[in-house]
XYZ file of C-alpha atoms in Angstrom:
688
model
C 3.542 -24.786 9.463
C 1.879 -22.984 12.507
C 3.838 -25.190 14.978
C 7.009 -24.475 13.640
C 6.073 -20.825 13.477
C 5.073 -20.676 16.993
C 8.010 -22.386 17.853
C 10.290 -19.865 16.510
C 8.546 -17.023 17.870
C 9.118 -18.700 21.327
C 13.024 -19.151 20.368
C 13.202 -15.318 19.540
C 12.266 -14.077 22.852
C 15.376 -14.966 24.989
C 17.057 -13.364 21.687
C 15.257 -10.185 22.306
C 15.664 -10.210 26.126
C 19.615 -10.234 25.434
C 19.638 -7.200 23.190
C 16.989 -5.656 25.428
C 19.843 -6.003 28.075
C 22.532 -5.046 25.429
C 20.880 -1.599 24.926
C 21.031 -0.644 28.785
C 24.538 -1.481 29.019
C 26.134 1.913 27.840
C 24.514 5.234 29.146
C 26.873 7.832 28.898
C 26.539 10.389 26.380
C 29.740 12.545 25.009
C 29.804 15.821 23.560
C 32.731 16.414 21.272
C 33.641 19.827 19.585
C 35.959 19.996 16.528
C 38.890 21.746 17.389
C 39.879 22.755 14.008
C 36.575 24.588 13.715
C 37.543 26.459 17.251
C 41.055 27.356 15.556
C 39.537 28.792 12.551
C 37.174 30.942 14.594
C 39.947 32.147 16.716
C 41.871 32.839 13.583
C 39.254 35.984 13.133
C 39.665 37.287 16.828
C 41.921 39.950 18.016
C 43.699 37.692 20.323
C 43.436 34.325 19.044
C 45.144 32.325 21.701
C 43.360 34.170 24.324
C 40.169 33.149 22.879
C 40.702 29.463 22.497
C 41.936 29.393 26.089
C 38.690 30.995 27.222
C 36.249 28.962 24.982
C 38.038 25.630 26.193
C 36.647 26.615 29.431
C 33.511 27.624 28.687
C 33.139 24.551 26.751
C 34.071 22.348 29.835
C 31.684 24.260 31.663
C 28.629 23.541 29.139
C 29.222 19.849 29.385
C 31.628 19.493 26.409
C 33.947 16.441 27.405
C 36.301 16.017 24.533
C 37.902 17.753 21.310
C 38.079 16.399 17.874
C 41.640 16.917 16.662
C 42.685 16.146 13.197
C 46.035 15.226 11.602
C 48.115 18.499 11.248
C 48.660 20.266 8.367
C 50.626 23.417 7.511
C 47.563 25.050 6.815
C 46.383 24.100 10.315
C 49.368 24.976 12.128
C 49.597 28.453 10.318
C 45.732 29.078 11.512
C 47.091 28.479 15.059
C 49.677 30.885 14.711
C 52.485 28.040 15.220
C 54.301 29.015 11.756
C 54.091 31.245 8.698
C 54.250 29.697 5.220
C 55.529 31.178 2.308
C 56.517 30.015 -1.137
C 59.442 31.169 -3.086
C 57.917 34.396 -4.896
C 56.039 35.240 -1.611
C 59.144 35.028 0.294
C 61.417 36.983 -1.748
C 58.794 39.911 -2.025
C 58.792 40.330 1.495
C 62.889 40.808 1.446
C 62.266 43.116 -1.732
C 63.779 40.645 -4.117
C 62.517 39.318 -7.506
C 61.249 36.005 -7.634
C 63.692 33.167 -8.514
C 63.292 31.893 -12.202
C 63.931 28.024 -11.144
C 62.710 27.718 -7.793
C 59.202 26.963 -6.201
C 59.816 25.815 -2.778
C 57.755 26.181 0.799
C 59.567 28.060 3.226
C 58.539 27.426 6.869
C 59.274 30.030 9.637
C 58.389 29.001 13.162
C 56.644 31.185 15.599
C 59.066 30.918 18.339
C 61.608 28.255 20.057
C 58.890 26.001 21.435
C 57.115 25.750 18.253
C 60.300 25.058 16.633
C 61.063 22.159 19.347
C 57.816 20.694 19.093
C 56.972 20.841 15.331
C 60.380 20.578 13.446
C 60.981 16.998 14.266
C 57.163 16.184 13.297
C 57.586 18.322 9.672
C 60.808 16.711 9.185
C 59.732 13.360 9.520
C 56.851 13.786 7.555
C 58.163 15.099 4.661
C 60.995 12.905 4.394
C 58.909 9.995 4.258
C 57.228 11.424 0.926
C 60.776 11.619 -0.271
C 60.868 15.363 -0.182
C 64.205 17.387 0.659
C 64.024 19.153 3.926
C 66.709 21.488 5.079
C 67.127 24.212 7.840
C 66.595 27.871 7.005
C 67.118 30.970 8.748
C 65.346 34.206 8.338
C 65.555 37.902 9.703
C 62.588 36.960 11.893
C 63.264 33.570 12.846
C 64.206 30.193 11.825
C 62.822 27.379 9.811
C 62.812 24.997 7.167
C 62.811 24.848 3.387
C 60.848 21.890 1.942
C 61.664 21.406 -1.611
C 58.355 20.949 -2.908
C 55.828 23.472 -4.139
C 53.200 24.897 -1.461
C 50.274 23.456 -3.027
C 51.799 20.340 -2.894
C 53.206 20.727 0.883
C 49.991 21.682 2.464
C 48.696 18.482 1.399
C 50.836 16.209 3.416
C 49.247 15.046 6.925
C 51.036 15.075 9.897
C 50.351 13.935 13.615
C 48.238 16.270 15.579
C 49.572 19.689 16.849
C 51.563 18.438 20.228
C 51.123 22.218 21.359
C 47.342 21.892 20.998
C 46.951 18.262 22.464
C 48.586 19.887 25.375
C 46.348 22.935 25.634
C 43.362 20.581 25.526
C 44.590 18.137 28.305
C 45.580 21.314 30.437
C 41.735 22.474 30.155
C 40.953 18.918 31.688
C 39.133 17.944 28.439
C 39.582 14.827 26.411
C 40.863 14.181 22.977
C 39.313 12.257 20.064
C 41.837 11.981 17.317
C 40.607 11.725 13.729
C 42.989 9.617 11.697
C 42.928 9.122 7.897
C 43.862 6.540 5.508
C 45.466 8.795 2.940
C 49.289 7.780 3.724
C 50.857 4.272 3.326
C 50.526 2.367 6.351
C 53.415 1.536 8.600
C 52.938 -0.795 11.915
C 55.601 0.860 13.881
C 54.468 4.369 13.546
C 50.906 3.663 13.800
C 51.806 1.809 17.125
C 53.736 4.572 18.219
C 51.130 6.822 17.553
C 48.199 5.111 19.442
C 50.813 4.410 22.490
C 50.911 8.447 22.627
C 47.283 8.509 22.126
C 46.704 6.163 25.426
C 49.158 8.444 27.535
C 46.879 11.272 26.734
C 43.995 9.368 28.157
C 42.252 8.692 24.552
C 39.470 6.337 24.580
C 38.033 6.310 21.250
C 39.236 7.468 17.670
C 37.103 8.756 14.834
C 38.278 8.708 11.015
C 38.552 11.102 8.786
C 37.590 10.147 5.182
C 35.748 7.334 3.624
C 38.090 4.392 4.851
C 39.387 3.462 8.126
C 42.803 3.713 9.027
C 44.621 0.669 7.338
C 41.990 -0.262 4.543
C 43.856 0.831 1.355
C 46.977 -1.569 2.454
C 44.869 -4.367 4.038
C 44.940 -6.756 0.934
C 48.689 -6.453 0.945
C 49.675 -6.060 4.797
C 46.532 -7.403 6.596
C 46.316 -3.674 8.202
C 43.149 -3.697 9.316
C 44.189 -6.913 11.310
C 47.519 -5.250 12.919
C 45.483 -2.083 13.320
C 42.927 -3.572 15.470
C 45.750 -5.746 17.513
C 47.301 -2.214 18.354
C 43.607 -0.542 19.413
C 43.078 -3.679 21.288
C 46.189 -3.530 23.005
C 45.741 -0.272 24.404
C 41.986 -0.305 24.840
C 41.272 2.022 22.399
C 37.731 1.785 20.760
C 36.247 3.774 17.348
C 33.226 5.641 16.654
C 30.888 5.084 13.629
C 29.455 8.044 11.705
C 25.487 8.321 11.660
C 23.518 9.107 8.586
C 26.539 8.461 6.353
C 27.625 5.331 3.967
C 29.883 3.529 6.177
C 33.353 4.165 6.211
C 35.197 1.456 4.092
C 36.641 -1.399 6.264
C 34.646 -0.070 9.451
C 32.480 -3.660 9.523
C 35.624 -5.599 9.825
C 37.534 -3.377 12.223
C 34.307 -3.162 14.370
C 34.049 -7.012 14.401
C 38.109 -6.990 15.285
C 37.330 -4.915 17.910
C 34.739 -7.235 19.571
C 32.153 -4.003 18.492
C 34.121 -1.716 20.814
C 32.147 0.937 18.665
C 30.004 3.920 19.832
C 27.786 5.487 17.238
C 28.453 9.385 16.789
C 26.051 12.178 15.354
C 27.378 15.240 13.775
C 25.700 18.413 14.191
C 26.613 20.678 10.883
C 27.957 24.317 11.398
C 24.966 25.373 9.428
C 22.686 23.676 11.917
C 24.644 24.836 14.722
C 24.223 28.428 13.820
C 20.856 28.326 12.219
C 18.803 26.196 14.674
C 17.536 27.289 17.976
C 19.090 25.987 20.942
C 15.897 24.257 22.048
C 15.607 22.804 18.770
C 19.089 21.462 19.039
C 18.367 19.860 22.456
C 15.432 18.222 21.183
C 17.619 16.531 18.322
C 19.977 15.399 20.782
C 17.668 13.990 22.946
C 15.722 12.158 20.372
C 19.024 10.979 18.570
C 19.947 9.318 21.980
C 16.607 7.803 23.164
C 15.591 6.663 19.589
C 18.695 5.891 17.980
C 21.449 4.632 20.456
C 23.365 7.566 19.702
C 26.182 7.963 22.186
C 28.427 10.716 20.853
C 27.815 14.371 19.375
C 30.095 15.866 17.048
C 29.794 19.624 17.366
C 30.698 21.549 14.276
C 31.117 25.403 14.065
C 32.336 28.148 11.413
C 33.124 31.756 11.542
C 30.335 33.461 9.278
C 30.233 37.064 8.049
C 27.103 38.818 9.237
C 26.679 42.176 7.264
C 23.413 43.168 9.438
C 25.546 43.365 12.202
C 28.743 44.350 10.657
C 30.793 41.795 12.387
C 32.243 37.805 12.465
C 29.829 35.672 14.057
C 29.955 32.261 15.460
C 27.635 29.677 16.855
C 29.564 28.815 20.052
C 27.216 30.533 22.488
C 23.935 28.606 20.745
C 25.582 25.333 21.467
C 26.138 26.383 25.049
C 22.816 27.443 25.487
C 21.582 24.129 23.636
C 23.627 22.078 25.997
C 23.256 24.036 29.429
C 20.512 24.531 31.537
C 17.146 22.875 32.748
C 15.946 22.903 28.925
C 19.279 21.847 27.593
C 20.189 18.566 25.929
C 21.903 17.353 29.286
C 19.100 17.929 31.599
C 16.729 16.051 28.856
C 18.662 13.069 28.186
C 19.049 12.714 31.762
C 15.558 12.288 32.457
C 15.732 9.229 30.530
C 18.226 7.666 32.540
C 21.305 8.707 30.431
C 24.248 11.048 31.689
C 27.214 13.056 30.142
C 30.274 11.490 30.091
C 32.868 9.615 28.332
C 30.841 7.451 25.719
C 31.300 3.336 26.446
C 30.610 0.665 24.309
C 27.722 -1.544 24.414
C 27.841 -5.019 26.066
C 28.352 -7.509 23.297
C 29.488 -10.384 25.357
C 26.653 -12.943 24.521
C 27.740 -12.087 21.044
C 27.271 -15.457 18.634
C 27.349 -17.698 22.227
C 26.351 -21.208 21.524
C 22.973 -21.009 22.861
C 22.098 -17.835 20.537
C 23.298 -19.903 17.606
C 20.738 -22.729 18.696
C 18.124 -20.261 19.178
C 18.537 -18.388 16.089
C 18.670 -21.567 14.056
C 14.876 -22.502 15.440
C 13.885 -18.833 14.644
C 14.951 -19.494 11.180
C 13.060 -22.621 10.846
C 10.032 -20.847 11.974
C 10.885 -18.035 9.643
C 10.782 -20.778 6.579
C 7.513 -21.970 7.994
C 5.788 -18.668 8.192
C 6.894 -17.607 4.516
C 5.753 -20.919 3.225
C 2.367 -20.160 4.810
C 2.052 -17.319 2.971
C 2.765 -18.705 -0.339
C 0.107 -21.293 0.601
C -2.489 -18.812 1.081
C -1.944 -18.050 -2.789
C -1.285 -21.596 -4.001
C -2.690 -24.459 -1.913
C -1.232 -27.964 -1.228
C 2.629 -26.545 -1.712
C 3.025 -26.441 1.932
C 5.897 -29.366 1.844
C 7.561 -29.059 -1.413
C 7.904 -25.044 -0.380
C 9.297 -25.909 3.197
C 11.832 -28.520 1.590
C 12.840 -26.121 -0.852
C 13.589 -23.162 1.612
C 15.232 -25.437 3.971
C 17.882 -26.886 1.130
C 18.217 -23.092 -0.214
C 18.761 -21.409 3.159
C 21.464 -24.139 4.024
C 23.183 -23.414 0.981
C 23.019 -19.468 1.379
C 24.330 -20.060 5.287
C 27.313 -21.341 3.959
C 28.159 -18.693 1.228
C 26.413 -15.695 3.428
C 25.217 -15.986 7.027
C 24.257 -12.397 7.039
C 22.339 -12.544 3.725
C 20.379 -15.706 4.814
C 19.558 -13.771 8.020
C 18.466 -10.912 6.372
C 16.587 -12.314 3.472
C 14.620 -14.713 6.227
C 13.619 -11.906 8.450
C 12.450 -9.859 5.191
C 10.355 -12.765 4.245
C 8.793 -13.344 8.057
C 8.323 -9.298 7.744
C 6.540 -9.399 4.895
C 4.528 -12.631 5.384
C 3.233 -11.828 8.946
C 1.014 -8.591 7.838
C -0.120 -9.974 4.762
C -1.178 -13.167 6.315
C -3.013 -10.828 8.959
C -4.852 -9.250 6.529
C -5.758 -12.038 4.521
C -7.244 -13.534 7.713
C -9.167 -10.662 8.375
C -10.573 -10.566 4.881
C -11.722 -14.189 5.280
C -13.196 -13.679 8.805
C -15.248 -10.664 7.337
C -16.341 -13.060 4.247
C -17.394 -15.390 6.939
C -20.021 -12.964 8.123
C -21.150 -11.946 4.397
C -22.442 -13.398 1.316
C -18.851 -15.071 1.022
C -20.080 -17.623 3.175
C -23.797 -18.373 3.524
C -23.205 -21.298 5.999
C -21.470 -19.391 8.655
C -24.272 -16.533 8.705
C -27.513 -18.415 8.168
C -30.796 -16.426 8.340
C -28.475 -13.028 8.336
C -27.357 -13.621 4.396
C -31.121 -14.539 3.510
C -31.918 -11.035 4.289
C -28.973 -9.563 2.379
C -30.057 -7.581 -0.661
C -28.078 -6.001 -3.657
C -28.846 -2.292 -3.740
C -27.185 -0.076 -6.179
C -24.338 -2.634 -6.539
C -23.775 -2.682 -3.160
C -24.535 -5.774 -0.844
C -26.210 -4.883 2.221
C -26.540 -7.044 5.475
C -29.616 -5.513 7.226
C -29.148 -8.716 9.993
C -25.989 -7.632 11.376
C -26.729 -4.575 13.832
C -24.504 -1.768 13.989
C -23.475 -2.782 17.696
C -22.546 -6.373 16.386
C -20.463 -4.879 13.917
C -19.035 -2.506 16.022
C -17.930 -5.413 18.332
C -16.733 -7.886 15.350
C -14.366 -4.454 13.942
C -12.808 -4.139 17.254
C -12.082 -7.886 17.996
C -10.696 -8.294 14.425
C -8.601 -5.063 14.499
C -7.180 -6.275 17.593
C -6.612 -9.677 16.224
C -5.253 -8.629 13.051
C -2.428 -6.373 14.852
C -1.628 -9.339 17.033
C -0.801 -11.677 14.127
C 0.777 -8.781 12.525
C 2.980 -8.264 15.657
C 3.922 -12.154 15.007
C 6.316 -10.999 12.503
C 8.151 -8.793 14.899
C 10.172 -11.818 16.945
C 11.813 -13.016 13.622
C 13.213 -9.508 12.858
C 14.678 -9.203 16.255
C 15.463 -12.676 16.466
C 17.230 -12.901 13.549
C 18.994 -9.822 13.461
C 19.831 -9.962 16.947
C 23.811 -9.127 16.207
C 24.981 -5.747 17.453
C 26.495 -4.905 14.240
C 22.769 -3.736 13.153
C 22.288 -1.806 16.279
C 25.701 -0.050 15.443
C 24.519 0.335 11.710
C 27.764 -1.324 10.886
C 25.404 -3.689 8.514
C 22.089 -2.647 7.608
C 18.825 -4.360 7.050
C 18.186 -4.308 3.484
C 15.125 -4.644 1.391
C 12.902 -2.468 3.472
C 11.774 -0.923 0.045
C 9.935 -4.435 -0.534
C 8.673 -4.479 2.929
C 6.940 -1.054 2.148
C 5.247 -2.672 -0.914
C 5.061 -6.236 -1.083
C 2.255 -6.621 1.880
C 0.197 -3.554 0.080
C 0.605 -5.432 -3.255
C -0.461 -8.865 -1.818
C -3.278 -7.870 -0.095
C -4.729 -5.875 -3.169
C -3.934 -9.309 -5.131
C -6.076 -11.078 -2.819
C -8.743 -8.657 -2.604
C -9.456 -8.564 -6.365
C -8.546 -12.009 -7.507
C -9.360 -14.358 -4.209
C -12.462 -13.068 -2.958
C -14.913 -13.903 -5.484
C -16.103 -17.573 -7.112
C -12.902 -18.311 -8.409
C -9.492 -16.707 -9.161
C -9.593 -17.402 -12.724
C -13.191 -15.931 -12.815
C -12.010 -12.691 -11.134
C -9.122 -12.475 -13.277
C -11.307 -12.614 -16.504
C -13.702 -10.325 -15.177
C -10.507 -7.867 -14.333
C -9.086 -8.293 -17.767
C -12.516 -7.878 -19.682
C -13.231 -4.695 -17.869
C -13.330 -1.549 -20.225
C -10.433 0.886 -19.470
C -12.136 4.337 -19.192
C -10.683 7.895 -18.565
C -11.819 7.674 -15.138
C -9.540 4.652 -14.516
C -6.570 6.084 -16.154
C -7.018 9.056 -14.158
C -7.547 6.930 -11.206
C -4.259 5.045 -11.783
C -2.429 8.257 -12.212
C -3.457 9.332 -8.721
C -2.525 6.130 -7.052
C 0.894 6.093 -8.888
C 1.240 9.357 -7.609
C 0.143 8.451 -3.919
C 2.854 5.215 -4.139
C 5.563 7.752 -5.289
C 4.649 9.984 -2.352
C 4.284 6.979 -0.187
C 8.125 5.586 -0.960
C 9.263 9.078 -0.688
C 8.586 8.898 2.972
C 10.086 5.604 3.814
C 13.489 5.198 5.462
C 15.847 7.668 7.169
C 15.644 10.286 4.555
C 12.095 10.279 4.160
C 10.424 14.067 3.550
C 7.639 15.284 5.741
C 5.221 18.169 5.552
C 5.356 21.009 7.818
C 2.336 20.551 9.593
C 3.202 16.885 10.178
C 6.392 18.268 11.840
C 4.497 20.467 14.014
C 2.231 17.268 15.339
C 5.259 15.152 15.652
C 7.225 17.807 18.106
C 3.792 18.134 19.641
C 3.624 14.147 20.528
C 7.593 14.030 21.371
C 6.975 16.679 23.651
C 3.716 15.436 25.460
C 3.966 11.987 25.340
C 7.858 11.282 24.987
C 7.725 8.627 22.071
C 6.334 9.545 18.976
C 4.272 6.939 17.134
C 4.433 6.490 13.728
C 2.270 8.981 11.779
C 0.919 6.922 8.917
C -0.188 4.615 11.499
C -2.246 6.509 13.790
C -3.493 9.007 11.328
C -4.143 7.018 8.322
C -3.836 3.273 8.375
C -4.964 2.333 11.466
C -8.261 4.486 11.793
C -9.114 3.662 8.117
C -8.724 -0.038 8.886
C -11.160 -0.363 11.774
C -13.257 1.794 9.855
C -13.197 -0.387 7.101
C -13.730 -3.582 9.027
C -17.096 -1.933 10.531
C -18.028 -0.645 6.907
C -17.142 -4.183 5.395
C -19.423 -5.943 7.167
C -22.259 -4.727 5.543
C -20.903 -3.154 2.411
C -18.947 -5.156 -0.034
C -16.982 -2.317 -1.650
C -15.571 -1.312 1.648
C -13.172 -4.163 1.433
C -10.670 -1.965 -0.657
C -9.636 -0.049 2.658
C -8.241 -3.357 3.715
C -5.377 -2.627 0.996
C -4.774 0.778 2.985
C -4.670 -0.940 6.199
C -2.022 -3.300 5.042
C 0.446 0.192 5.265
C -0.404 0.259 9.104
C 0.082 -3.558 9.524
C 3.325 -3.661 7.711
C 4.889 -0.479 9.561
C 4.080 -2.455 12.970
C 6.815 -5.021 11.739
C 8.610 -2.124 10.014
C 9.143 -0.266 13.186
C 11.259 -3.076 14.567
C 13.178 -3.402 11.622
C 14.602 -0.114 12.571
C 17.317 -2.150 14.333
C 19.375 0.934 15.780
C 16.213 1.810 17.848
C 15.793 0.248 21.040
C 13.211 -2.245 21.501
C 11.425 -0.844 24.437
C 10.888 2.713 22.227
C 9.858 0.540 19.395
C 7.164 -1.231 21.448
C 6.206 2.048 22.994
C 5.768 3.361 19.623
C 3.759 0.389 18.110
C 1.340 0.435 21.212
C 0.579 4.280 20.684
C 0.108 4.116 17.170
C -2.402 1.317 17.621
C -4.156 2.922 20.406
C -4.543 6.304 18.947
C -5.064 5.038 15.682
C -8.236 3.194 16.943
C -9.384 5.988 18.788
C -9.755 7.901 15.574
C -11.094 4.813 14.127
C -13.767 5.203 16.434
C -14.341 8.834 15.578
C -14.958 7.830 11.896
C -17.636 5.345 12.712
C -19.082 7.345 14.799
C -19.337 10.168 12.502
C -20.446 7.731 9.755
C -23.366 6.268 11.914
C -24.525 9.935 12.299
C -24.147 10.781 8.714
C -25.703 7.563 7.771
C -28.638 8.190 10.042
C -29.150 11.708 8.563
C -29.138 10.277 5.126
C -31.719 7.788 5.784
C -34.168 10.185 7.547
C -33.880 13.177 5.621
C -31.847 12.593 2.919
C -32.995 9.495 1.019
C -36.543 10.195 1.205
C -35.802 13.688 -0.356
C -33.978 12.198 -2.933
C -36.855 9.402 -3.802
C -39.309 12.457 -3.658
C -37.175 14.266 -6.464
C -36.921 10.991 -8.535
C -40.689 10.742 -8.407
C -41.140 14.188 -9.596
C -38.652 13.667 -12.506
C -40.753 10.582 -13.458
C -44.281 12.621 -13.157
C -42.798 15.121 -15.291
C -41.558 12.649 -17.823
């Protein structure tokens, strides 16, 4: 099993190198502003059209490359000043007439001849597709159309983007990011014409609006996802996937059909755009680019009423400041080798090649062997049957769902490596304590049970210090053995793009801790049954209940911090920001501030005090976190490697501080504290 595990580790290395190259293949970062938000802000200005023209120029200067353009609606066209919309009652009121008794239509009046020539065919074709009668209409202040449907219904019908706005954006030398929805029936011919028009406008990528990609609703009947992918491929247009949201339905399939011509996009909300400081926005963007493979940023804005200033405010100037200048986001990402420009897709040319499939098979074999080693650590003599069962089960699961198989094996290996590492560390400590008299020899003969604590005077502080350092390093290396199985089995770009997610992270955060605790309490005494009997026979006191509640609360807090939505304290945020700005890569807080220091400290104490073994359970948090860091597949391998290395180094330094403090405290106690306590005891006995 050890040989198979080693073979799996070696086989994973070329897969990791391939992923490393993929992560370096797209270094352009694109900033996109929501054009609809700009129109809304402009609608609160004295001269809306002049305001839009001015801001488009400022956006270009600030480093914004593109404008996101939605499918238009009557509301949006009205905001832009292209037309005016009335219902029957409102129009008759303007003309000094009573509201009609049996009519509730929508009246559209164009702002001018250009608006009519550009928008009239668009409106007519859209509403006729919905079976709504459309007829010409002439008013005193212009011409328009009558839509024989209530305004509440008419405003919900989506049309192609405003052609006048598209031309205005192009004239400002800005790109266009269309936002398409799946709210209308899929028609392959109209979609083909639309994408062809986008191609002529220089569109490189599409972002979807709503909870599904274009064509998803009709895919079962029309295979529309496949025809839509063919159209996009024909015109060389990719898509964008939104980060930190539930994947839009059909995105995984569409991404695969597009050969993963997908860029991840981060959305800055209008609240954050207005409420955050410019430098905070810049730092957030830098972190997203280098730590999460984000290559596009979607900038939102909204007009806000500020009673203190007695005016309508907006966040555009704050956005410009966040992007521009020596401390702006563009300057920050350039220091990491990125540049502002049109986002490109990562290179996926090696995806599922023959050599990758062969190597992944060896990695899967090694993962099974590693899982078998973990099972054998608790139940001896079952290596072969468990291995055979693992092979048969994996073969069957590979037929049903290769994705579930690779994720299951990656999860099993991620749990096994840190657990086995801690079991090894526990056994090495036992080899130098009363747990193994043959290994220690004369040192054990001097061991004594003082106040319920085993003490081993034969192991000097210097020797325990050296052994603790060696055990800490070796244990961490064994834990790192689980990392190649994670990036080897999950090397597909779909995980980097978060089109498919690594499931079971919650189990990864708990299983090594529970298994380590199980081993400490049941497998470190005379026998498992004997230890279990002692535990079951122990009286339950109020102290035990309180301790259990505290542990439960700590566990809930620990779980609340896991994942992308974990909550952190204000103090931790200050430390995080300090590390990010000084070092450049932030190690994980729970590693360098908690588990790694306590593990090194625990190793030092456990070589003298049996009770210190309980700190190995806390150490499991840091050891599993080493592997879990690489389970964030959207984080580049280089960043994960630096993060883990910094966590181990800084954690070890803090552990050395704890050891030094303990040694000083222990010396003070022996010289002054213990004699005084003994004197008090003697006085008490004499008085009695």
